[in-house]
CSV table of C-alpha atoms and ligand atoms in Angstrom, one decimal:
chain,number,residue,atom,x,y,z
A,1,MET,CA,89.9,64.4,105.0
A,2,LYS,CA,90.0,64.7,101.3
A,3,ILE,CA,91.7,67.7,99.7
A,4,ALA,CA,91.3,68.5,96.0
A,5,ILE,CA,94.6,70.0,94.7
A,6,LEU,CA,94.1,72.2,91.7
A,7,PRO,CA,97.5,73.7,90.7
A,8,GLY,CA,96.4,75.6,87.6
A,9,ASP,CA,98.8,77.6,85.4
A,10,GLY,CA,101.9,79.7,85.5
A,11,ILE,CA,103.5,79.6,88.9
A,12,GLY,CA,100.5,77.6,90.2
A,13,PRO,CA,102.2,74.1,90.1
A,14,GLU,CA,105.4,75.4,91.7
A,15,ILE,CA,103.8,77.1,94.7
A,16,ILE,CA,101.2,74.3,95.2
A,17,GLU,CA,104.1,71.8,95.4
A,18,GLN,CA,105.5,73.7,98.4
A,19,ALA,CA,102.2,73.8,100.2
A,20,VAL,CA,101.7,70.1,99.6
A,21,LYS,CA,105.2,69.5,101.0
A,22,VAL,CA,104.2,71.4,104.2
A,23,LEU,CA,100.8,69.6,104.5
A,24,ASN,CA,102.6,66.2,104.2
A,25,ALA,CA,105.0,67.2,107.0
A,26,LEU,CA,102.3,67.8,109.6
A,27,GLY,CA,101.8,64.1,110.4
A,28,GLU,CA,98.0,64.2,109.6
A,29,LYS,CA,96.3,61.7,107.3
A,30,PHE,CA,95.1,63.7,104.3
A,31,GLU,CA,93.9,62.2,101.1
A,32,MET,CA,95.1,64.5,98.3
A,33,GLU,CA,94.1,64.2,94.7
A,34,SER,CA,95.1,66.6,91.9
A,35,ALA,CA,93.2,67.7,88.8
A,36,PRO,CA,93.9,70.2,86.0
A,37,VAL,CA,92.1,73.6,86.0
A,38,GLY,CA,92.3,76.8,84.1
A,39,GLY,CA,94.5,76.8,81.0
A,40,ALA,CA,95.8,73.3,82.1
A,41,GLY,CA,92.1,72.1,82.1
A,42,TYR,CA,91.6,73.5,78.7
A,43,VAL,CA,94.7,71.8,77.3
A,44,ALA,CA,93.9,68.5,78.9
A,45,HIS,CA,90.1,68.3,78.4
A,46,GLY,CA,89.0,71.3,76.3
A,47,HIS,CA,87.5,73.2,79.2
A,48,PRO,CA,88.9,75.4,82.0
A,49,LEU,CA,86.8,73.5,84.5
A,50,PRO,CA,86.6,69.9,83.3
A,51,ASP,CA,83.8,67.8,84.6
A,52,ALA,CA,86.2,65.5,86.5
A,53,THR,CA,87.8,68.5,88.2
A,54,LEU,CA,84.4,69.9,89.3
A,55,LYS,CA,83.4,66.4,90.5
A,56,LEU,CA,86.7,66.1,92.6
A,57,ALA,CA,86.1,69.7,94.0
A,58,THR,CA,82.5,68.9,94.9
A,59,GLU,CA,83.4,65.6,96.7
A,60,ALA,CA,86.4,67.0,98.6
A,61,ASP,CA,86.3,68.5,102.1
A,62,ALA,CA,88.4,71.4,100.9
A,63,ILE,CA,90.1,72.7,97.8
A,64,LEU,CA,93.7,74.0,97.5
A,65,PHE,CA,93.9,76.2,94.4
A,66,GLY,CA,97.1,77.6,92.8
A,67,ALA,CA,96.3,80.2,90.2
A,68,VAL,CA,95.0,80.3,86.6
A,69,GLY,CA,95.6,82.3,83.5
A,70,ASP,CA,98.2,83.0,80.9
A,71,TRP,CA,98.4,85.5,78.1
A,72,LYS,CA,98.5,82.6,75.6
A,73,TYR,CA,94.9,81.9,76.3
A,74,ASP,CA,93.8,85.6,75.7
A,75,THR,CA,92.5,84.8,72.2
A,76,LEU,CA,90.1,82.1,73.4
A,77,GLU,CA,86.4,82.9,73.5
A,78,ARG,CA,85.4,84.1,77.0
A,79,ALA,CA,83.7,80.9,78.2
A,80,LEU,CA,86.9,78.9,77.6
A,81,ARG,CA,89.3,81.3,79.3
A,82,PRO,CA,91.1,80.0,82.4
A,83,GLU,CA,89.6,82.6,84.7
A,84,GLN,CA,86.1,81.1,84.0
A,85,ALA,CA,87.2,78.1,86.2
A,86,ILE,CA,87.2,80.3,89.3
A,87,LEU,CA,83.7,81.7,88.6
A,88,GLY,CA,82.4,78.2,87.8
A,89,LEU,CA,83.8,76.8,91.1
A,90,ARG,CA,82.3,79.7,93.1
A,91,LYS,CA,78.9,79.2,91.5
A,92,ASN,CA,78.8,75.4,91.6
A,93,LEU,CA,80.0,75.2,95.2
A,94,GLY,CA,78.0,78.1,96.6
A,95,LEU,CA,81.2,79.9,97.8
A,96,PHE,CA,79.6,83.2,99.1
A,97,ALA,CA,82.2,84.4,101.7
A,98,ASN,CA,85.6,85.6,100.7
A,99,LEU,CA,88.0,85.9,103.5
A,100,ARG,CA,91.2,87.9,103.0
A,101,PRO,CA,93.6,88.5,105.9
A,102,ALA,CA,96.0,91.4,105.4
A,103,ILE,CA,98.9,90.7,107.7
A,104,LEU,CA,102.2,92.6,107.7
A,105,TYR,CA,105.0,90.7,109.5
A,106,PRO,CA,107.2,93.2,111.3
A,107,GLU,CA,110.2,91.9,109.3
A,108,LEU,CA,108.6,93.0,106.1
A,109,ALA,CA,107.4,96.5,107.2
A,110,GLY,CA,109.8,98.1,104.8
A,111,ALA,CA,107.9,96.6,101.8
A,112,SER,CA,104.8,98.7,102.4
A,113,THR,CA,104.2,102.0,100.8
A,114,LEU,CA,103.0,103.3,104.1
A,115,LYS,CA,105.2,104.3,107.0
A,116,PRO,CA,106.4,101.3,109.0
A,117,GLU,CA,104.9,102.6,112.2
A,118,VAL,CA,101.4,102.8,110.6
A,119,VAL,CA,101.5,99.2,109.2
A,120,SER,CA,104.1,97.1,111.2
A,121,GLY,CA,102.2,94.2,112.9
A,122,LEU,CA,99.0,94.8,110.8
A,123,ASP,CA,96.6,91.9,111.2
A,124,ILE,CA,93.1,92.5,109.8
A,125,LEU,CA,90.6,90.3,108.1
A,126,ILE,CA,88.4,91.5,105.3
A,127,ILE,CA,85.2,89.4,104.6
A,128,ARG,CA,83.6,90.2,101.2
A,129,GLU,CA,80.2,88.8,100.1
A,130,LEU,CA,81.0,87.1,96.8
A,131,THR,CA,77.8,86.1,95.0
A,132,GLY,CA,75.3,89.1,95.3
A,133,ASP,CA,75.2,92.9,95.0
A,134,ILE,CA,75.4,95.0,91.9
A,135,TYR,CA,77.7,92.5,90.2
A,136,PHE,CA,74.9,90.0,89.8
A,137,GLY,CA,71.7,92.0,90.2
A,138,LYS,CA,69.2,92.0,87.3
A,139,PRO,CA,68.0,93.8,85.2
A,140,ARG,CA,71.2,95.1,83.7
A,141,GLY,CA,72.3,96.2,80.3
A,142,VAL,CA,72.3,99.1,77.9
A,143,ARG,CA,68.9,100.6,76.9
A,144,ILE,CA,67.2,103.8,75.9
A,145,ALA,CA,66.7,105.8,79.1
A,146,PRO,CA,62.9,105.6,79.8
A,147,ASP,CA,62.8,108.8,82.0
A,148,GLY,CA,64.9,111.4,83.8
A,149,PRO,CA,67.0,114.2,82.5
A,150,PHE,CA,68.6,112.0,79.8
A,151,GLU,CA,65.3,110.4,78.6
A,152,GLY,CA,65.6,109.0,75.1
A,153,GLU,CA,69.4,108.7,75.3
A,154,ARG,CA,71.3,105.4,75.5
A,155,GLU,CA,72.3,104.5,79.1
A,156,GLY,CA,74.1,101.6,80.8
A,157,PHE,CA,72.4,100.3,84.0
A,158,ASP,CA,72.9,97.7,86.7
A,159,THR,CA,70.8,96.7,89.7
A,160,MET,CA,72.1,96.6,93.3
A,161,ARG,CA,70.2,94.2,95.5
A,162,TYR,CA,70.7,92.0,98.6
A,163,ALA,CA,68.2,89.5,99.9
A,164,GLU,CA,67.8,89.3,103.7
A,165,SER,CA,69.1,85.7,103.9
A,166,GLU,CA,72.2,86.8,101.9
A,167,ILE,CA,73.0,89.5,104.4
A,168,ARG,CA,72.3,87.3,107.4
A,169,ARG,CA,74.6,84.5,106.3
A,170,ILE,CA,77.6,86.8,105.6
A,171,ALA,CA,77.0,88.7,108.8
A,172,HIS,CA,77.2,85.4,110.7
A,173,VAL,CA,80.5,84.7,109.0
A,174,GLY,CA,81.7,88.1,110.1
A,175,PHE,CA,80.6,87.8,113.7
A,176,GLN,CA,82.0,84.2,114.0
A,177,ALA,CA,85.4,85.2,112.6
A,178,ALA,CA,85.5,88.2,114.9
A,179,ARG,CA,84.7,86.0,117.8
A,180,LYS,CA,87.8,83.9,117.0
A,181,ARG,CA,90.0,87.0,116.8
A,182,GLY,CA,89.8,90.4,118.5
A,183,LYS,CA,86.0,90.4,118.9
A,184,ARG,CA,85.5,93.6,116.9
A,185,LEU,CA,83.5,93.7,113.7
A,186,THR,CA,83.2,96.7,111.3
A,187,SER,CA,80.3,96.5,108.9
A,188,VAL,CA,81.0,98.7,105.9
A,189,ASP,CA,78.0,100.2,104.0
A,190,LYS,CA,76.7,103.3,102.2
A,191,ALA,CA,73.5,103.5,104.2
A,192,ASN,CA,73.4,107.3,103.9
A,193,VAL,CA,72.8,107.0,100.1
A,194,LEU,CA,71.7,103.5,99.1
A,195,GLU,CA,68.5,101.7,100.2
A,196,THR,CA,70.2,98.3,99.8
A,197,PHE,CA,72.8,99.3,102.3
A,198,GLN,CA,70.4,100.8,104.8
A,199,PHE,CA,68.7,97.4,104.7
A,200,TRP,CA,72.2,95.7,105.1
A,201,LYS,CA,72.9,97.9,108.2
A,202,ASP,CA,69.5,97.0,109.7
A,203,ILE,CA,70.0,93.2,109.2
A,204,VAL,CA,73.6,93.2,110.5
A,205,THR,CA,72.4,95.1,113.6
A,206,ASP,CA,69.7,92.4,114.1
A,207,VAL,CA,72.2,89.5,113.7
A,208,HIS,CA,74.5,91.3,116.3
A,209,LYS,CA,71.9,90.4,119.0
A,210,GLU,CA,73.2,86.8,118.7
A,211,TYR,CA,76.8,87.9,119.3
A,212,PRO,CA,76.8,90.2,122.4
A,213,ASP,CA,80.5,89.4,123.0
A,214,VAL,CA,81.5,91.0,119.7
A,215,ALA,CA,81.6,94.8,119.4
A,216,LEU,CA,79.9,96.0,116.2
A,217,GLU,CA,80.7,99.3,114.4
A,218,HIS,CA,79.1,100.6,111.2
A,219,MET,CA,81.2,102.6,108.8
A,220,TYR,CA,80.5,104.3,105.5
A,221,VAL,CA,82.7,102.9,102.7
A,222,ASP,CA,84.3,106.2,101.9
A,223,ASN,CA,85.4,106.6,105.5
A,224,ALA,CA,86.5,102.9,105.6
A,225,ALA,CA,88.8,103.6,102.6
A,226,MET,CA,90.3,106.6,104.3
A,227,GLN,CA,90.8,104.8,107.6
A,228,LEU,CA,92.4,101.8,105.9
A,229,VAL,CA,95.3,104.0,104.7
A,230,ARG,CA,95.3,106.4,107.8
A,231,ALA,CA,95.2,103.9,110.7
A,232,PRO,CA,94.6,100.3,109.4
A,233,LYS,CA,95.6,98.7,112.6
A,234,LYS,CA,92.4,100.0,114.2
A,235,PHE,CA,90.4,97.4,112.4
A,236,ASP,CA,90.0,93.7,113.4
A,237,VAL,CA,87.4,92.2,111.1
A,238,ILE,CA,85.6,94.0,108.3
A,239,VAL,CA,82.5,92.6,106.6
A,240,THR,CA,81.0,94.2,103.5
A,241,GLY,CA,79.2,93.6,100.2
A,242,ASN,CA,80.7,92.4,96.9
A,243,MET,CA,81.6,95.7,95.3
A,244,PHE,CA,82.9,97.5,98.3
A,245,GLY,CA,84.8,94.4,99.4
A,246,ASP,CA,86.4,94.0,95.9
A,247,ILE,CA,87.9,97.5,96.2
A,248,LEU,CA,88.7,97.5,100.0
A,249,SER,CA,90.4,94.1,100.0
A,250,ASP,CA,92.7,95.1,97.1
A,251,ALA,CA,93.6,98.3,99.0
A,252,ALA,CA,94.3,96.3,102.2
A,253,ALA,CA,96.4,93.8,100.3
A,254,MET,CA,98.6,96.5,99.0
A,255,LEU,CA,99.1,97.9,102.5
A,256,THR,CA,101.3,94.9,103.1
A,257,GLY,CA,103.3,95.7,99.9
A,258,SER,CA,103.9,92.0,99.2
A,259,ILE,CA,101.3,90.2,97.0
A,260,GLY,CA,103.3,86.9,97.4
A,261,MET,CA,102.4,86.8,101.1
A,262,LEU,CA,98.6,87.0,101.1
A,263,PRO,CA,96.3,84.0,101.4
A,264,SER,CA,92.6,83.9,100.9
A,265,ALA,CA,89.6,81.6,101.5
A,266,SER,CA,86.1,81.4,99.8
A,267,LEU,CA,83.6,79.5,102.0
A,268,ASP,CA,80.2,78.0,101.6
A,269,ALA,CA,77.5,77.8,104.2
A,270,ASN,CA,79.1,74.7,105.8
A,271,ASN,CA,82.6,76.1,105.9
A,272,LYS,CA,83.8,74.0,103.0
A,273,GLY,CA,86.1,76.2,101.1
A,274,LEU,CA,88.4,77.0,98.3
A,275,TYR,CA,91.8,78.3,99.4
A,276,GLU,CA,94.2,80.2,97.1
A,277,PRO,CA,96.8,82.9,97.2
A,278,SER,CA,95.5,86.4,96.5
A,279,HIS,CA,97.9,86.8,93.5
A,280,GLY,CA,97.6,85.5,90.0
A,281,SER,CA,99.5,83.0,87.9
A,282,ALA,CA,102.5,85.4,87.3
A,283,PRO,CA,103.4,84.0,83.9
A,284,ASP,CA,106.3,86.4,83.8
A,285,ILE,CA,108.2,84.4,86.4
A,286,ALA,CA,106.7,80.9,85.8
A,287,GLY,CA,109.2,78.1,85.6
A,288,LYS,CA,112.1,80.2,87.0
A,289,GLY,CA,111.9,78.8,90.5
A,290,ILE,CA,111.7,82.3,92.1
A,291,ALA,CA,108.0,82.6,93.0
A,292,ASN,CA,107.1,83.2,96.6
A,293,PRO,CA,105.2,80.2,97.9
A,294,LEU,CA,104.2,81.7,101.3
A,295,ALA,CA,100.7,83.0,100.3
A,296,THR,CA,99.9,79.4,99.2
A,297,ILE,CA,101.4,77.8,102.3
A,298,LEU,CA,99.4,80.3,104.4
A,299,SER,CA,96.2,79.5,102.4
A,300,ALA,CA,96.8,75.9,103.4
A,301,ALA,CA,96.9,77.0,107.0
A,302,MET,CA,93.6,78.8,106.5
A,303,MET,CA,92.2,75.6,105.1
A,304,LEU,CA,93.2,73.7,108.2
A,305,ARG,CA,91.5,76.3,110.4
A,306,TYR,CA,88.3,77.0,108.6
A,307,SER,CA,87.4,73.7,106.7
A,308,LEU,CA,89.4,70.9,108.4
A,309,ASN,CA,89.0,71.9,112.0
A,310,LEU,CA,92.7,71.7,112.8
A,311,PRO,CA,93.4,75.1,114.2
A,312,GLU,CA,96.5,74.0,116.1
A,313,GLN,CA,98.1,72.8,112.8
A,314,ALA,CA,97.2,76.1,111.2
A,315,VAL,CA,99.1,77.9,114.0
A,316,ARG,CA,102.1,75.6,113.5
A,317,ILE,CA,102.3,76.6,109.8
A,318,GLU,CA,101.9,80.3,110.6
A,319,SER,CA,104.5,80.2,113.3
A,320,ALA,CA,106.9,78.4,110.9
A,321,VAL,CA,106.4,81.1,108.3
A,322,LYS,CA,107.1,83.8,110.9
A,323,LYS,CA,110.3,81.9,111.9
A,324,VAL,CA,111.7,81.7,108.4
A,325,LEU,CA,111.1,85.4,107.9
A,326,ALA,CA,112.7,86.1,111.3
A,327,ASP,CA,115.7,84.0,110.2
A,328,GLY,CA,116.1,86.4,107.2
A,329,LEU,CA,115.0,84.1,104.4
A,330,ARG,CA,113.3,85.9,101.4
A,331,THR,CA,112.2,85.1,97.9
A,332,ALA,CA,113.0,87.7,95.3
A,333,ASP,CA,109.8,89.7,95.6
A,334,ILE,CA,110.4,90.5,99.3
A,335,HIS,CA,114.2,90.5,99.3
A,336,GLU,CA,116.1,93.5,100.7
A,337,ALA,CA,119.6,94.2,101.7
A,338,GLY,CA,120.9,92.1,104.7
A,339,THR,CA,118.5,89.2,104.0
A,340,THR,CA,119.2,85.8,102.3
A,341,ARG,CA,117.6,85.3,98.9
A,342,VAL,CA,116.1,81.8,98.4
A,343,GLY,CA,114.1,80.2,95.6
A,344,THR,CA,110.6,78.7,95.7
A,345,SER,CA,111.6,75.2,96.6
A,346,ASP,CA,114.1,76.2,99.3
A,347,MET,CA,111.5,78.5,100.9
A,348,GLY,CA,109.1,75.5,101.1
A,349,ALA,CA,111.8,73.3,102.6
A,350,ALA,CA,112.6,76.0,105.1
A,351,VAL,CA,109.0,76.2,106.3
A,352,VAL,CA,108.9,72.4,106.6
A,353,LYS,CA,112.1,72.5,108.7
A,354,ALA,CA,110.7,75.3,110.9
A,355,LEU,CA,107.6,73.2,111.7
A,356,GLY,CA,109.8,71.5,114.2
B,401,LIG,P1,99.7,88.4,89.0
B,401,LIG,O1,99.3,88.5,90.4
B,401,LIG,O2,99.8,87.1,88.4
B,401,LIG,O3,101.2,89.1,88.9
B,401,LIG,C1,101.4,90.5,89.2
B,401,LIG,C2,102.9,90.7,89.5
B,401,LIG,O4,103.2,90.1,90.8
B,401,LIG,C3,103.8,90.0,88.5
B,401,LIG,O5,104.9,90.9,88.3
B,401,LIG,C4,104.2,88.8,89.2
B,401,LIG,O6,105.5,88.3,88.8
B,401,LIG,C5,104.2,89.1,90.6
B,401,LIG,N1,103.8,88.0,91.5
B,401,LIG,C6,102.5,87.4,91.6
B,401,LIG,N2,102.6,86.4,92.5
B,401,LIG,C7,103.9,86.3,92.9
B,401,LIG,C8,104.5,85.4,93.8
B,401,LIG,N3,103.9,84.4,94.4
B,401,LIG,N4,105.9,85.6,93.9
B,401,LIG,C9,106.5,86.6,93.3
B,401,LIG,N5,106.0,87.4,92.5
B,401,LIG,C10,104.6,87.3,92.3
B,401,LIG,O7,98.7,89.3,88.2
B,401,LIG,P2,98.7,89.6,86.6
B,401,LIG,O8,100.1,89.7,86.0
B,401,LIG,O9,97.8,90.8,86.4
B,401,LIG,O10,97.9,88.3,86.0
B,401,LIG,C11,98.6,87.2,85.4
B,401,LIG,C12,97.6,86.2,85.1
B,401,LIG,O11,97.0,85.7,86.3
B,401,LIG,C13,96.4,86.7,84.2
B,401,LIG,O12,96.1,85.7,83.3
B,401,LIG,C14,95.3,86.9,85.2
B,401,LIG,O13,94.0,86.7,84.6
B,401,LIG,C15,95.6,85.8,86.2
B,401,LIG,N6,95.0,86.0,87.5
B,401,LIG,C16,94.5,84.9,88.1
B,401,LIG,C17,94.0,84.9,89.4
B,401,LIG,C18,93.6,83.7,90.1
B,401,LIG,O14,93.9,82.6,89.6
B,401,LIG,N7,92.8,83.7,91.2
B,401,LIG,C19,94.0,86.2,90.1
B,401,LIG,C20,94.5,87.3,89.5
B,401,LIG,C21,95.0,87.2,88.2
């Protein structure tokens, strides 16, 4: 099993080092190879996604990604900015399904802006379609309005569209993920207003016939946003389009109040994936040894479950993370009175120890 390790910029190398430490402690035979990406790719090879890095990512069974970006690259032309590496990897590897679990460990319930009883024990999974929808639909641009009440005036416009096969493949990802969890899938749409999402709803309903063991519910996006902050624990798995997923997954992430805890996966049609923490490269704390490595370690656990078919090893890592939290260890971002503050490396070592 070959894993491409792409640490990136800022805190990327520090947090990836901890995840690699945990992977090495599992007793499995992984072949791991590193390559520069983002600002580090630009510095080493003049491009955020150097050819050799893309080749390594293409050949690997899975990719463990740190984070990219730093303010010092803000003056580069857009095509050379670190963030372009993520878009390039998604496009070249056909990563169309973004999986973001939002989990709130009971020990961290105080970190959320919501009342502890509303969020404690939260464990939901948001699946966002990543390559279609209004973000990529054409035509788009700025033009002179050809008709309507503002005819003749300049207008901006985009196109929302989803092909049937795009909806089917993300619906399958949703049903299959729900099958492995609580067997409940909520498909979020805006079918009351948008033709694209009436079509989405019809196709998801059709795919449901292949998953009679999973309960399907349809919900309008405005209601879903409300329910996410009113009673988020009612959800199990949510599947939705690119734009709605963009917004809902960030809202769900913040329910947990701790961006340093949230892993993510972006999968292709064969469950090959890129795994990364939901946060960025945090240049403000890079090199200080205080970044929380748990989102990256939990991303490695997702990699074992979804791409490397080692679910029992994923559970081992997740249980070890729960144990270090129960033992009261906290990095600065989640520290509160009565707990023990540790740095990035000590947190990684504690997870390794807790693997047993
Ligand atoms: P950020 O997520 O990097 O940081 C936001 C805040 O959260 C900062 O205060 C940071 O210190 C803190 N934080 C983030 N991760 C943490 C961790 N693991 N432990 C402790 N604290 C943590 O977002 P930003 O500041 O808006 O962006 C910084 C850079 O990251 C930018 O260049 C941006 O483009 C890039 N970025 C990259 C990705 C990615 O690589 N996928 C995603 C988002 C942002």
